[in-house]
Amino acid sequence: MAITLKDVAKHAGTSIAAASATLNPGNKSNTRVGDIARHRILSAASELGYAYNPIAKSLVTGKTGVIGLMLPYADAFVDQNPFCATLLASIVTSLMQKHYNLMLYTATSGSVTESSKVAIDSRVDGILLVVPPVNSDVFSHCDKRSIPYVSVIRDIDENACSVNCDDYTGGYMATKHLIDLGHRRIAHFVGNPDVSTTAARLEGYRAAMHDAGIPESDHIEVPSGFLREPGYQSAMMTFSGNPQSAPTAVFACNDLCAAGALQALSELGISVPDEVSIVGFDDTPFSASLQPPLTTIRMPIQEMGSLAVELLVNIIEDRQPTTRQHCLPVSLTLRSSTSTSPKT
Amino acid sequence: MAITLKDVAKHAGTSIAAASATLNPGNKSNTRVGDIARHRILSAASELGYAYNPIAKSLVTGKTGVIGLMLPYADAFVDQNPFCATLLASIVTSLMQKHYNLMLYTATSGSVTESSKVAIDSRVDGILLVVPPVNSDVFSHCDKRSIPYVSVIRDIDENACSVNCDDYTGGYMATKHLIDLGHRRIAHFVGNPDVSTTAARLEGYRAAMHDAGIPESDHIEVPSGFLREPGYQSAMMTFSGNPQSAPTAVFACNDLCAAGALQALSELGISVPDEVSIVGFDDTPFSASLQPPLTTIRMPIQEMGSLAVELLVNIIEDRQPTTRQHCLPVSLTLRSSTSTSPKT
DNA sequence: ACATTCTGATGAAACGTTTCATCAATTACG
DNA sequence: CGTAATTGATGAAACGTTTCATCAGAATGT
């Protein structure tokens, strides 16, 4: 049915090897082909409508030109967290520039490890693991198959490559910003406990509070989560009580959580930023659409995506990166959800 | 290096064919293998750490178990439009249930056709085209390679499979809703002209206006777009003039556009919904986070994704679908961005 | 003029599966 | 009991590339 190299070679009156060397990208063979032959092959190919078969190539070279991207939780993470879309866009764009294709894997809650193995077994050249709540099983599986991986937003062991942002400093900056505005009763809506990010941002919060001389007893750490709903719930819990003792500011674990909080406050008739200031974390495109536009810590999502791709491709192509653990800087994006404390 | 079927067979003292039939999923051969042999093969495989090679299988079967998803515009569409994330999540989830993998392709503006060909040439079993501003070139390319495709949110010709939602009725419902609230001066922020969706929603708007007896001269059609920025611009243009003649309601081409409009109105000090009502279109998770939460037309994005997958997989597996053109119903989601016209 | 290198070219062996055709031995059937 | 069907099993031919080893002849160097 399909036209193969053999057909082209026969039609051009040359050998298959010559046709292969002429038509196919990146041939490493020592096969040389002269001008006359080249032209005959080229025209034979276009005449017959030759379609190159990457599968066959992969079989012999052992490379697929595909990298796998493991995103957890299609339901919640991909669907609802704009951070994910931004990262994905950055990754797919970077990959295409480097002429790699992207295979996307997701797991619905629970089966992350299982799904990862599916990904690994489908013969990708490398794997990008994003915020993976995977156990070390997955990594040893990768190692066994000798598939290189880079993890994004998660520390693995010393040997693994990873790309993170400076969550600790981000948490510190967010909290410090609120302190500088005169706030003292500052709540932190803490993210999901299974992600390393959560601990780092929390540590930043604690350090900033500590450095400002606010005693630990006045820290307000509210268990929350990275989605809108937990942010809403936490805000409802925190602000529906006595307004005298309620915090005057919130550092939410991310923008989505902040969005939920924003809505809760609006429903409670509490004005942001006049009565309560809010800082988020992520700075995805939608954060500017919130009312009021959200002051937040900007994660360099684009850069993280392209750096992760860069690292992974380097490893795949046997250029070992000099730095294996990367931590990109964050910055404060000032918008309208924070202002000076009403008590000062 | 890697352990192959041959190794396993030798170690188990059986034939390769037996090992293949035992270890590999969906074998269609008539090769039978008895219990004793099966056990020996199984234990040999786990002992040696056999890793199945899908590439080799693909080469002989001609199937890859991969479908390609073509999303235009990684920069704007994927990054910023939550609709895209929701659809993607739905598609990837549905595909995994059907044991297909997802290869993701995007094009940065302009090279959509080129990127599509890359997708087609990488031997996927089928292609999902989402909102593709592609020319018919792409489809004939698919046909030439006899790769089935389903297009989402775009009408192709009669023969092609497509999944759309009822944009016309959505546009009608949105406008009718505003009319029912007593509005007469209703603007429509029109989407990008290159998408068929745009025309359908616009027609719905016109029909509803017409049915309400509002003369064409009073229609207010503002060229806008599907992103936040054009929504913002259009609102600024529309509402910065004389408030007497300004519309009292807006039907935005989608939620992102509505979000931009919302922000513009907030900056202009115009209250929503007290002074101006706004209806969006899409109803992605983030639409409820807006202030005020957005009244919008709900697209059944999840269902569209899973239906598209269902159709494509059916075609791939030679079960021709009975209905080829699908148009899913939309509905009105009432939130807080609309209220009765201030003039009534 | 002879040895060496270079150029153009080719055949064939991989790559790791699936699956067809074949076969012996066993079981079922009338 | 003879024939037919079933079971368990195997060897080998694909699938469409890449690439190694080889070779003839031309160009180059001494």
XYZ file of C-alpha atoms (C1' of nucleotides) in Angstrom:
748
model
C 0.000 0.000 0.000
C 2.354 2.649 1.232
C 5.371 3.743 -0.774
C 8.629 2.685 0.784
C 12.267 3.427 0.258
C 12.514 0.259 -1.739
C 9.942 1.503 -4.221
C 11.708 4.791 -4.588
C 15.088 3.137 -5.060
C 13.758 0.783 -7.687
C 12.044 3.615 -9.522
C 15.197 5.694 -9.455
C 17.426 2.770 -10.355
C 19.578 3.120 -7.283
C 20.148 1.213 -4.089
C 18.007 1.521 -1.002
C 20.993 2.808 0.906
C 21.370 5.678 -1.522
C 17.706 6.522 -1.274
C 17.877 6.414 2.493
C 20.862 8.716 2.627
C 19.248 11.140 0.242
C 15.771 11.327 1.613
C 16.142 10.997 5.302
C 17.190 13.516 7.841
C 20.256 13.056 9.947
C 21.733 9.997 8.380
C 24.918 8.999 10.069
C 25.944 6.412 7.577
C 29.014 6.801 5.446
C 26.886 6.310 2.384
C 27.726 8.860 -0.262
C 25.514 9.728 -3.139
C 26.360 11.717 -6.224
C 24.431 14.492 -7.839
C 22.879 12.506 -10.634
C 21.639 9.804 -8.326
C 20.412 12.336 -5.829
C 18.247 14.060 -8.370
C 16.774 10.846 -9.659
C 15.915 9.759 -6.141
C 14.421 13.080 -5.241
C 12.177 13.188 -8.252
C 11.217 9.540 -7.874
C 10.224 10.236 -4.296
C 8.016 13.168 -5.090
C 6.599 11.368 -8.092
C 5.556 8.366 -6.053
C 4.539 10.403 -3.045
C 6.983 8.782 -0.707
C 6.072 9.075 2.965
C 8.844 8.611 5.408
C 8.204 6.064 8.146
C 9.551 7.211 11.485
C 8.573 3.965 13.179
C 11.012 1.947 11.161
C 13.724 4.438 11.840
C 13.057 4.337 15.546
C 13.325 0.604 15.565
C 16.816 0.636 14.238
C 18.146 3.787 15.851
C 16.520 3.207 19.199
C 15.417 6.843 19.339
C 11.881 8.046 18.892
C 12.300 11.797 18.919
C 9.504 11.897 21.441
C 9.599 13.018 24.989
C 6.909 12.195 27.483
C 5.318 14.734 29.743
C 3.767 13.432 32.896
C 1.154 15.722 34.360
C -0.719 14.498 37.375
C -4.442 14.770 37.812
C -6.050 15.650 34.523
C -9.254 16.299 36.364
C -8.104 18.962 38.764
C -4.652 20.041 37.834
C -4.840 20.354 34.084
C -8.426 21.389 33.942
C -8.451 24.054 36.558
C -4.986 25.317 37.173
C -3.912 27.833 34.551
C -0.369 27.383 35.721
C -0.483 24.049 34.037
C -1.579 25.417 30.691
C 1.147 28.011 30.707
C 3.794 25.467 31.532
C 2.477 23.121 28.901
C 2.508 25.807 26.259
C 6.076 26.668 27.099
C 7.187 23.066 27.021
C 5.523 22.179 23.758
C 6.873 25.281 22.085
C 10.412 24.623 23.250
C 10.229 21.013 22.198
C 9.047 21.798 18.714
C 11.944 24.172 18.258
C 14.254 21.325 19.093
C 12.370 18.995 16.785
C 11.021 16.742 19.432
C 7.451 15.643 19.734
C 5.454 15.569 22.906
C 3.575 12.641 24.305
C 1.252 13.681 27.058
C 0.359 11.468 29.984
C -1.892 12.155 32.858
C -3.121 10.213 35.763
C -6.351 10.550 37.518
C -5.766 10.676 41.224
C -4.140 7.629 42.649
C -2.724 5.868 39.673
C 0.112 8.281 39.072
C 2.788 5.697 39.498
C 1.005 3.283 37.219
C 0.544 5.874 34.503
C 4.139 6.867 34.744
C 5.175 3.343 34.001
C 2.978 3.351 30.952
C 4.785 6.449 29.826
C 8.179 4.975 30.484
C 7.373 1.754 28.696
C 6.212 3.464 25.556
C 9.773 4.153 24.525
C 10.099 7.860 24.774
C 13.569 9.353 24.641
C 13.081 11.118 27.925
C 10.506 12.125 30.470
C 9.481 15.382 32.013
C 7.820 14.947 35.370
C 5.754 17.859 36.524
C 4.799 18.235 40.182
C 4.766 14.498 40.436
C 3.426 12.920 43.567
C 5.181 9.777 42.445
C 7.180 7.493 44.584
C 10.768 6.584 43.919
C 9.537 3.490 42.125
C 9.024 5.609 39.073
C 12.552 6.862 39.058
C 14.082 3.469 39.464
C 11.844 2.306 36.646
C 13.264 5.074 34.506
C 16.764 4.122 35.499
C 16.176 0.471 34.722
C 15.061 1.409 31.224
C 17.804 4.043 31.179
C 15.396 6.758 30.217
C 16.558 10.185 31.334
C 14.172 12.397 33.227
C 13.922 15.909 34.505
C 11.524 16.841 37.210
C 9.826 20.182 37.347
C 8.710 21.617 40.653
C 9.937 18.782 42.725
C 13.226 17.894 44.282
C 14.408 14.409 43.750
C 17.725 13.117 44.829
C 21.095 14.626 44.175
C 21.699 12.839 40.921
C 18.479 13.767 39.225
C 17.936 16.897 37.196
C 15.295 19.232 38.443
C 13.891 22.655 37.778
C 12.277 24.544 40.583
C 11.603 28.097 41.448
C 12.604 29.743 44.643
C 9.496 28.982 46.639
C 11.135 29.813 49.901
C 12.127 33.300 48.844
C 8.752 33.715 47.186
C 7.007 32.904 50.421
C 9.326 35.236 52.222
C 8.744 38.071 49.731
C 5.005 37.709 49.804
C 4.901 37.807 53.567
C 7.461 40.590 53.808
C 5.437 42.659 51.377
C 2.428 42.389 53.672
C 4.535 43.164 56.710
C 5.966 46.210 54.990
C 2.432 47.416 54.419
C 1.924 47.365 58.153
C 0.117 44.069 58.515
C 0.781 41.951 61.569
C -2.023 39.420 61.603
C -1.136 37.617 58.421
C -2.592 34.262 57.548
C -0.975 31.754 55.256
C -3.292 29.429 53.380
C -1.070 26.381 53.188
C -0.983 24.170 50.091
C -1.356 20.433 49.786
C 1.030 18.634 52.066
C 2.246 16.151 49.456
C 4.106 18.727 47.371
C 7.538 19.999 48.310
C 6.529 23.447 47.113
C 4.122 23.715 50.000
C 6.769 23.297 52.654
C 9.113 25.790 51.006
C 6.491 28.522 50.766
C 5.456 27.869 54.330
C 9.052 28.134 55.486
C 9.354 31.458 53.689
C 6.275 32.697 55.466
C 7.580 31.591 58.834
C 10.979 33.142 58.267
C 9.531 36.490 57.236
C 7.215 36.499 60.232
C 10.070 35.594 62.487
C 12.360 38.253 61.052
C 9.642 40.828 61.655
C 9.552 39.836 65.268
C 6.068 38.411 65.102
C 5.912 35.621 67.664
C 5.050 32.164 66.521
C 1.872 32.249 68.505
C 0.636 34.946 66.136
C 1.337 32.943 63.012
C -1.904 31.871 61.359
C -1.388 28.785 59.278
C -4.578 27.563 57.681
C -4.524 24.216 55.902
C -5.830 24.830 52.399
C -4.876 23.631 48.933
C -3.894 24.644 45.425
C -7.388 24.871 43.997
C -10.127 27.403 44.116
C -12.431 25.497 46.391
C -10.056 25.030 49.331
C -9.151 28.710 49.082
C -12.820 29.562 49.334
C -13.338 27.257 52.284
C -10.299 28.496 54.151
C -11.343 32.106 53.716
C -14.851 31.330 54.850
C -13.530 29.642 57.943
C -11.006 32.320 58.682
C -13.164 35.385 58.136
C -16.645 34.409 59.208
C -15.775 34.766 62.899
C -14.999 37.835 64.940
C -13.619 40.576 62.641
C -11.495 41.975 65.495
C -9.336 38.920 65.687
C -9.429 38.038 62.012
C -6.244 38.499 60.007
C -5.846 41.652 57.961
C -3.906 39.910 55.249
C -3.613 36.573 53.556
C -0.747 34.983 51.724
C -2.406 32.258 49.683
C -0.412 29.258 48.552
C -1.249 30.048 44.926
C -3.398 32.254 42.745
C -6.191 29.773 42.413
C -6.446 29.520 46.147
C -6.363 33.311 46.293
C -9.194 33.471 43.763
C -11.322 31.292 45.978
C -10.495 33.455 48.955
C -11.328 36.558 46.970
C -14.735 35.225 46.205
C -15.407 34.207 49.776
C -14.444 37.666 50.988
C -16.678 39.248 48.412
C -19.571 37.130 49.592
C -18.814 38.048 53.166
C -18.878 41.707 52.216
C -15.263 42.186 53.152
C -13.468 44.594 50.858
C -10.159 43.726 49.253
C -7.757 45.431 49.667
C -9.378 47.976 51.991
C -10.100 45.568 54.796
C -8.038 42.558 53.872
C -5.002 42.303 51.624
C -4.271 39.201 49.600
C -1.106 37.972 47.939
C -1.088 34.955 45.669
C 1.607 32.859 44.080
C 2.109 31.868 40.411
C 1.041 34.862 38.347
C -0.718 33.089 35.514
C -2.530 35.114 32.857
C -5.815 34.847 34.672
C -4.512 36.423 37.853
C -4.733 39.839 36.280
C -8.385 39.221 35.429
C -9.427 38.820 39.003
C -11.248 41.600 40.758
C -9.260 43.197 42.188
C -6.289 42.230 40.044
C -4.116 40.075 42.227
C -0.819 41.030 43.773
C 1.202 37.874 43.490
C 4.574 36.227 43.356
C 5.567 35.707 39.790
C 6.876 32.274 38.941
C 8.934 32.232 35.759
C 6.760 29.510 34.304
C 7.832 30.007 30.721
C 11.477 29.893 31.660
C 10.997 26.846 33.818
C 9.380 25.006 30.946
C 12.021 25.856 28.426
C 14.836 25.190 30.845
C 13.447 21.773 31.681
C 13.249 20.973 27.990
C 16.753 22.228 27.424
C 18.133 20.087 30.198
C 16.306 16.982 29.137
C 17.292 17.304 25.509
C 20.878 17.882 26.511
C 20.933 14.693 28.523
C 19.259 12.772 25.729
C 21.791 13.998 23.257
C 24.644 13.174 25.599
C 25.617 16.624 26.588
C 25.581 16.350 30.334
C 24.498 19.645 31.869
C 26.934 21.243 34.261
C 24.291 22.281 36.744
C 21.728 19.657 37.552
C 19.598 21.359 40.166
C 18.072 24.585 39.022
C 16.201 27.087 41.106
C 14.836 30.083 39.241
C 14.173 33.393 40.934
C 10.699 34.708 41.577
C 9.539 38.284 41.837
C 6.733 40.307 43.303
C 4.040 41.476 40.891
C 2.223 44.399 42.413
C -1.436 44.761 41.551
C -4.448 45.923 43.483
C -5.212 43.262 46.044
C -2.855 44.601 48.686
C -2.698 47.873 50.536
C -1.617 49.239 53.896
C -3.110 47.649 56.921
C -6.339 49.301 58.072
C -5.041 49.223 61.636
C -2.083 51.521 61.034
C 21.551 -4.361 25.815
C 17.821 -4.573 26.178
C 16.060 -7.837 26.825
C 14.020 -8.992 23.867
C 11.483 -11.660 23.188
C 14.250 -13.782 21.783
C 16.109 -13.707 25.070
C 12.994 -14.611 26.984
C 12.161 -17.443 24.615
C 15.627 -18.870 24.819
C 15.660 -18.650 28.579
C 12.273 -20.341 28.798
C 13.164 -22.923 26.203
C 10.265 -22.032 23.931
C 9.796 -20.361 20.606
C 9.642 -16.636 20.062
C 6.123 -17.000 18.786
C 5.025 -18.564 22.035
C 6.688 -15.825 24.030
C 5.051 -13.193 21.902
C 1.613 -14.702 22.312
C 2.077 -15.008 26.024
C 3.561 -11.678 26.876
C 2.005 -9.270 24.530
C -1.381 -7.689 24.609
C -3.918 -8.197 21.871
C -2.201 -10.820 19.843
C -4.289 -11.820 16.894
C -2.213 -14.742 15.878
C -3.477 -18.295 16.046
C -0.526 -19.186 18.189
C -1.595 -21.261 21.146
C 0.473 -21.786 24.207
C -0.047 -24.293 26.965
C 0.035 -23.776 30.665
C 3.487 -25.149 31.329
C 5.064 -23.080 28.595
C 3.136 -20.005 29.647
C 4.455 -20.210 33.170
C 7.995 -20.700 32.085
C 7.779 -17.727 29.761
C 6.193 -15.531 32.370
C 8.804 -16.271 34.953
C 11.619 -15.949 32.455
C 10.273 -12.536 31.478
C 10.094 -11.215 34.982
C 13.416 -12.778 35.821
C 15.181 -11.083 32.934
C 13.213 -7.861 33.264
C 11.741 -8.022 29.820
C 10.579 -4.674 28.461
C 8.100 -4.780 25.687
C 8.998 -2.754 22.614
C 5.991 -1.002 21.135
C 8.017 0.381 18.277
C 8.638 -3.023 16.814
C 5.013 -3.903 17.173
C 3.960 -0.735 15.421
C 6.219 -1.490 12.545
C 4.560 -4.764 11.807
C 0.988 -3.928 12.726
C 1.004 -0.484 11.194
C -0.745 0.899 14.251
C 0.871 3.075 16.871
C -1.875 3.392 19.455
C -1.247 7.095 19.392
C -3.547 9.826 18.314
C -2.375 13.317 17.532
C -3.997 16.409 18.908
C -3.510 19.565 16.944
C -3.996 22.702 18.990
C -3.323 25.985 17.311
C -1.362 28.792 18.868
C 0.472 27.529 21.924
C 1.262 31.096 22.777
C -2.216 32.536 23.037
C -4.681 29.724 22.858
C -3.176 27.106 25.113
C -1.551 29.509 27.459
C -4.394 31.846 28.092
C -7.670 30.198 27.235
C -8.878 27.927 30.003
C -11.291 26.401 27.561
C -8.316 24.736 26.013
C -7.109 23.197 29.242
C -10.519 21.795 29.994
C -10.861 20.297 26.565
C -7.373 18.868 26.753
C -8.039 17.296 30.114
C -11.185 15.704 28.795
C -9.474 14.383 25.701
C -6.487 12.943 27.457
C -8.648 11.270 30.060
C -10.919 9.718 27.457
C -7.992 8.530 25.426
C -6.300 6.848 28.335
C -9.464 4.959 29.094
C -9.403 3.642 25.579
C -5.719 2.822 25.874
C -4.506 5.334 23.383
C -1.690 7.736 23.926
C -1.730 11.373 23.070
C 0.775 13.191 20.943
C 0.388 16.919 21.266
C 1.143 19.322 18.459
C 0.877 23.041 18.425
C 1.660 25.722 16.008
C 2.719 29.201 16.736
C 0.710 31.592 14.668
C 1.103 31.134 10.987
C 2.646 27.750 10.599
C -0.460 25.782 11.481
C -0.591 23.974 8.187
C 3.070 23.089 8.376
C 2.813 21.764 11.896
C -0.193 19.717 10.970
C 1.799 17.969 8.319
C 4.445 17.138 10.856
C 1.750 15.586 12.958
C 0.341 13.625 10.082
C 3.705 12.351 8.977
C 4.632 11.031 12.379
C 2.357 8.062 11.914
C -0.370 8.573 14.402
C -3.465 6.426 14.102
C -5.711 9.434 13.897
C -5.833 13.158 14.397
C -7.974 15.457 16.443
C -8.079 18.956 15.059
C -9.193 21.599 17.497
C -10.371 24.991 16.278
C -8.011 24.654 13.391
C -7.495 27.624 11.165
C -6.040 25.194 8.666
C -6.662 25.114 5.004
C -8.018 22.124 3.139
C -4.457 21.152 2.330
C -4.238 19.544 5.710
C -7.272 17.406 5.129
C -6.153 16.183 1.773
C -2.811 15.403 3.341
C -4.616 13.286 5.902
C -6.596 11.591 3.186
C -3.499 10.847 1.168
C -1.956 9.131 4.157
C -5.388 7.701 4.952
C -5.265 8.959 8.496
C -8.696 9.543 9.963
C -9.444 12.835 11.620
C -12.157 14.464 13.642
C -12.417 18.172 13.938
C -13.600 19.886 17.060
C -15.247 23.274 16.857
C -15.015 23.612 13.171
C -17.145 22.524 10.289
C -15.375 20.790 7.507
C -17.061 19.225 4.570
C -19.867 16.728 4.610
C -17.668 13.664 4.732
C -15.573 14.653 7.676
C -16.450 13.977 11.265
C -16.864 16.953 13.469
C -17.955 17.887 16.940
C -19.377 21.288 17.546
C -21.653 22.899 20.018
C -24.729 24.839 19.143
C -23.142 28.252 18.872
C -26.090 29.721 17.084
C -28.555 28.785 19.801
C -26.011 29.834 22.420
C -25.776 33.261 20.868
C -29.532 33.404 20.680
C -29.977 32.357 24.312
C -27.421 34.803 25.610
C -29.025 37.682 23.769
C -32.541 36.563 24.616
C -31.610 36.412 28.268
C -30.537 40.036 28.165
C -33.644 41.028 26.267
C -35.819 39.250 28.800
C -34.160 41.313 31.504
C -35.390 44.401 29.737
C -32.259 45.396 27.883
C -32.587 46.935 24.432
C -29.199 48.401 23.756
C -27.194 45.206 23.686
C -23.712 45.045 22.278
C -22.085 41.924 20.929
C -18.330 41.722 21.170
C -17.630 39.696 18.057
C -14.920 37.012 18.001
C -12.095 36.506 15.550
C -13.371 36.384 12.001
C -11.401 33.287 10.999
C -13.359 30.887 13.190
C -16.739 29.529 12.179
C -17.861 29.772 15.794
C -17.765 33.518 15.524
C -20.254 33.695 12.715
C -22.664 31.311 14.402
C -22.720 33.232 17.671
C -23.159 36.460 15.783
C -26.082 35.024 13.843
C -27.689 33.945 17.094
C -27.325 37.449 18.419
C -28.844 38.947 15.299
C -31.756 36.524 15.294
C -32.600 37.184 18.930
C -32.424 40.925 18.368
C -34.565 40.606 15.309
C -37.137 38.423 17.040
C -37.393 41.009 19.803
C -38.212 43.618 17.219
C -35.028 45.575 17.716
C -34.184 47.192 14.395
C -30.887 46.409 12.785
C -29.791 49.980 13.192
C -29.790 49.412 16.945
C -27.599 46.343 16.814
C -24.188 47.074 18.241
C -21.592 44.769 16.816
C -18.121 45.495 18.110
C -15.209 43.657 16.529
C -13.308 42.014 19.342
C -11.636 38.637 19.857
C -11.444 35.536 21.996
C -8.802 36.787 24.400
C -8.798 39.044 27.383
C -7.077 41.987 25.777
C -9.509 42.537 22.894
C -12.394 42.277 25.351
C -10.782 44.967 27.423
C -10.181 47.175 24.408
C -13.685 46.761 23.056
C -15.225 47.627 26.398
C -13.008 50.662 26.736
C -14.039 51.852 23.309
C -17.681 51.128 23.838
C -18.123 52.575 27.290
C -15.771 55.516 27.482
C -18.145 57.730 25.453
C -21.499 59.193 26.345
C -23.172 56.970 28.958
C -26.603 57.896 27.601
C -26.035 56.173 24.315
C -23.838 53.380 25.652
C -25.273 49.886 25.707
C -26.720 48.542 28.934
C -25.625 45.004 28.224
C -22.896 43.083 26.490
C -22.849 39.609 25.049
C -19.166 38.791 24.814
C -17.970 36.208 22.323
C -16.436 34.186 25.142
C -15.587 34.289 28.832
C -12.090 35.528 28.353
C -13.362 38.433 26.332
C -15.963 39.027 29.033
C -13.229 39.016 31.673
C -11.408 41.747 29.792
C -14.622 43.731 29.510
C -15.287 43.252 33.196
C -11.951 44.723 34.063
C -12.400 47.680 31.735
C -15.775 48.428 33.259
C -14.344 48.210 36.733
C -11.647 50.681 35.771
C -14.248 52.972 34.263
C -16.194 52.821 37.493
C -19.174 51.228 35.822
C -20.880 48.697 38.025
C -21.707 45.211 36.822
C -24.499 44.198 36.835
C -26.139 47.362 38.214
C -25.295 49.557 35.269
C -24.212 47.080 32.652
C -24.965 43.371 32.340
C -22.526 40.949 30.775
C -22.988 37.474 29.376
C -20.057 35.333 28.318
C -19.670 32.085 26.444
C -17.781 28.880 27.400
C -18.201 28.508 31.139
C -14.736 27.323 32.036
C -13.801 26.824 35.681
C -12.355 30.275 35.938
C -15.578 32.010 34.910
C -16.995 31.472 38.357
C -13.949 33.138 39.898
C -14.566 36.420 38.190
C -16.026 39.335 40.100
C -18.940 39.293 39.707
C -19.208 35.622 38.823
C -20.077 35.505 35.168
C -23.423 34.623 33.675
C -22.479 32.641 30.633
C -23.453 30.088 28.052
C -22.200 26.719 29.094
C -20.405 24.745 26.427
C -20.294 21.044 27.194
C -16.546 21.003 26.842
C -16.003 17.716 28.623
C -18.595 15.989 26.510
C -17.214 17.467 23.331
C -13.795 16.142 24.160
C -14.920 12.652 24.988
C -17.277 12.505 22.024
C -14.520 13.537 19.663
C -12.298 10.830 21.074
C -15.074 8.293 20.831
C -15.707 9.132 17.197
C -12.070 9.073 16.232
C -11.370 5.799 17.954
C -14.422 4.272 16.330
C -13.202 5.259 12.913
C -9.705 4.010 13.652
C -11.048 0.692 14.784
C -13.286 0.431 11.753
C -16.592 1.039 13.384
C -17.950 3.798 11.236
C -20.091 6.133 13.297
C -23.670 6.558 12.194
C -23.753 10.269 12.789
C -20.776 12.145 11.508
C -21.649 15.736 12.302
C -22.356 16.361 15.939
C -23.725 19.489 17.499
C -24.040 19.431 21.262
C -26.527 21.586 23.119
C -25.504 24.539 25.236
C -27.241 25.994 28.239
C -27.432 29.212 30.178
C -25.505 29.365 33.453
C -26.950 32.104 35.583
C -24.555 33.929 37.861
C -24.260 37.489 39.022
C -23.116 39.510 36.037
C -26.580 40.112 34.643
C -29.614 41.867 36.050
C -32.604 43.809 34.846
C -31.923 46.820 32.740
C -31.514 50.054 34.738
C -33.792 51.794 32.243
C -36.849 49.694 32.976
C 54.035 4.017 -12.112
C 52.639 2.552 -7.732
C 50.555 3.187 -3.370
C 47.252 5.744 -1.136
C 43.136 8.251 -0.388
C 38.658 9.645 -1.793
C 34.143 9.231 -4.043
C 30.026 6.947 -5.311
C 27.684 3.178 -4.672
C 25.758 -1.355 -3.125
C 24.138 -5.676 -0.573
C 22.846 -7.354 3.460
C 22.489 -7.605 8.328
C 20.419 -5.798 11.886
C 16.255 -3.657 14.925
C 12.149 -6.565 17.866
C 7.978 -7.619 16.935
C 3.615 -10.088 14.668
C 1.618 -13.537 12.271
C 1.190 -16.946 8.563
C 1.824 -21.568 7.251
C 2.913 -25.820 8.861
C 3.130 -29.844 11.715
C 2.814 -33.469 15.284
C 0.250 -35.163 18.736
C -3.795 -35.497 21.046
C -8.821 -35.536 21.475
C -13.508 -35.936 19.671
C -16.850 -37.924 16.701
C -19.863 -41.080 14.262
C -11.582 -47.783 14.243
C -10.806 -44.315 10.823
C -11.453 -39.497 10.032
C -11.852 -34.943 11.500
C -11.064 -31.359 14.549
C -8.447 -29.338 18.228
C -4.351 -28.171 20.841
C 0.349 -26.861 21.471
C 4.022 -25.439 19.277
C 7.482 -23.735 15.859
C 10.236 -21.518 11.966
C 10.474 -17.950 9.115
C 8.804 -14.172 6.513
C 7.444 -9.903 6.832
C 7.458 -4.508 8.509
C 10.725 -0.146 6.510
C 14.400 1.732 7.977
C 19.715 2.492 9.186
C 24.233 1.435 8.754
C 28.247 -1.594 8.428
C 31.419 -3.778 5.445
C 32.867 -3.945 1.046
C 34.178 -2.670 -3.530
C 35.327 -0.541 -8.028
C 37.102 3.196 -9.987
C 38.890 7.910 -9.965
C 41.818 11.234 -8.078
C 45.860 12.374 -5.635
C 50.568 12.125 -3.944
C 55.442 10.738 -4.417
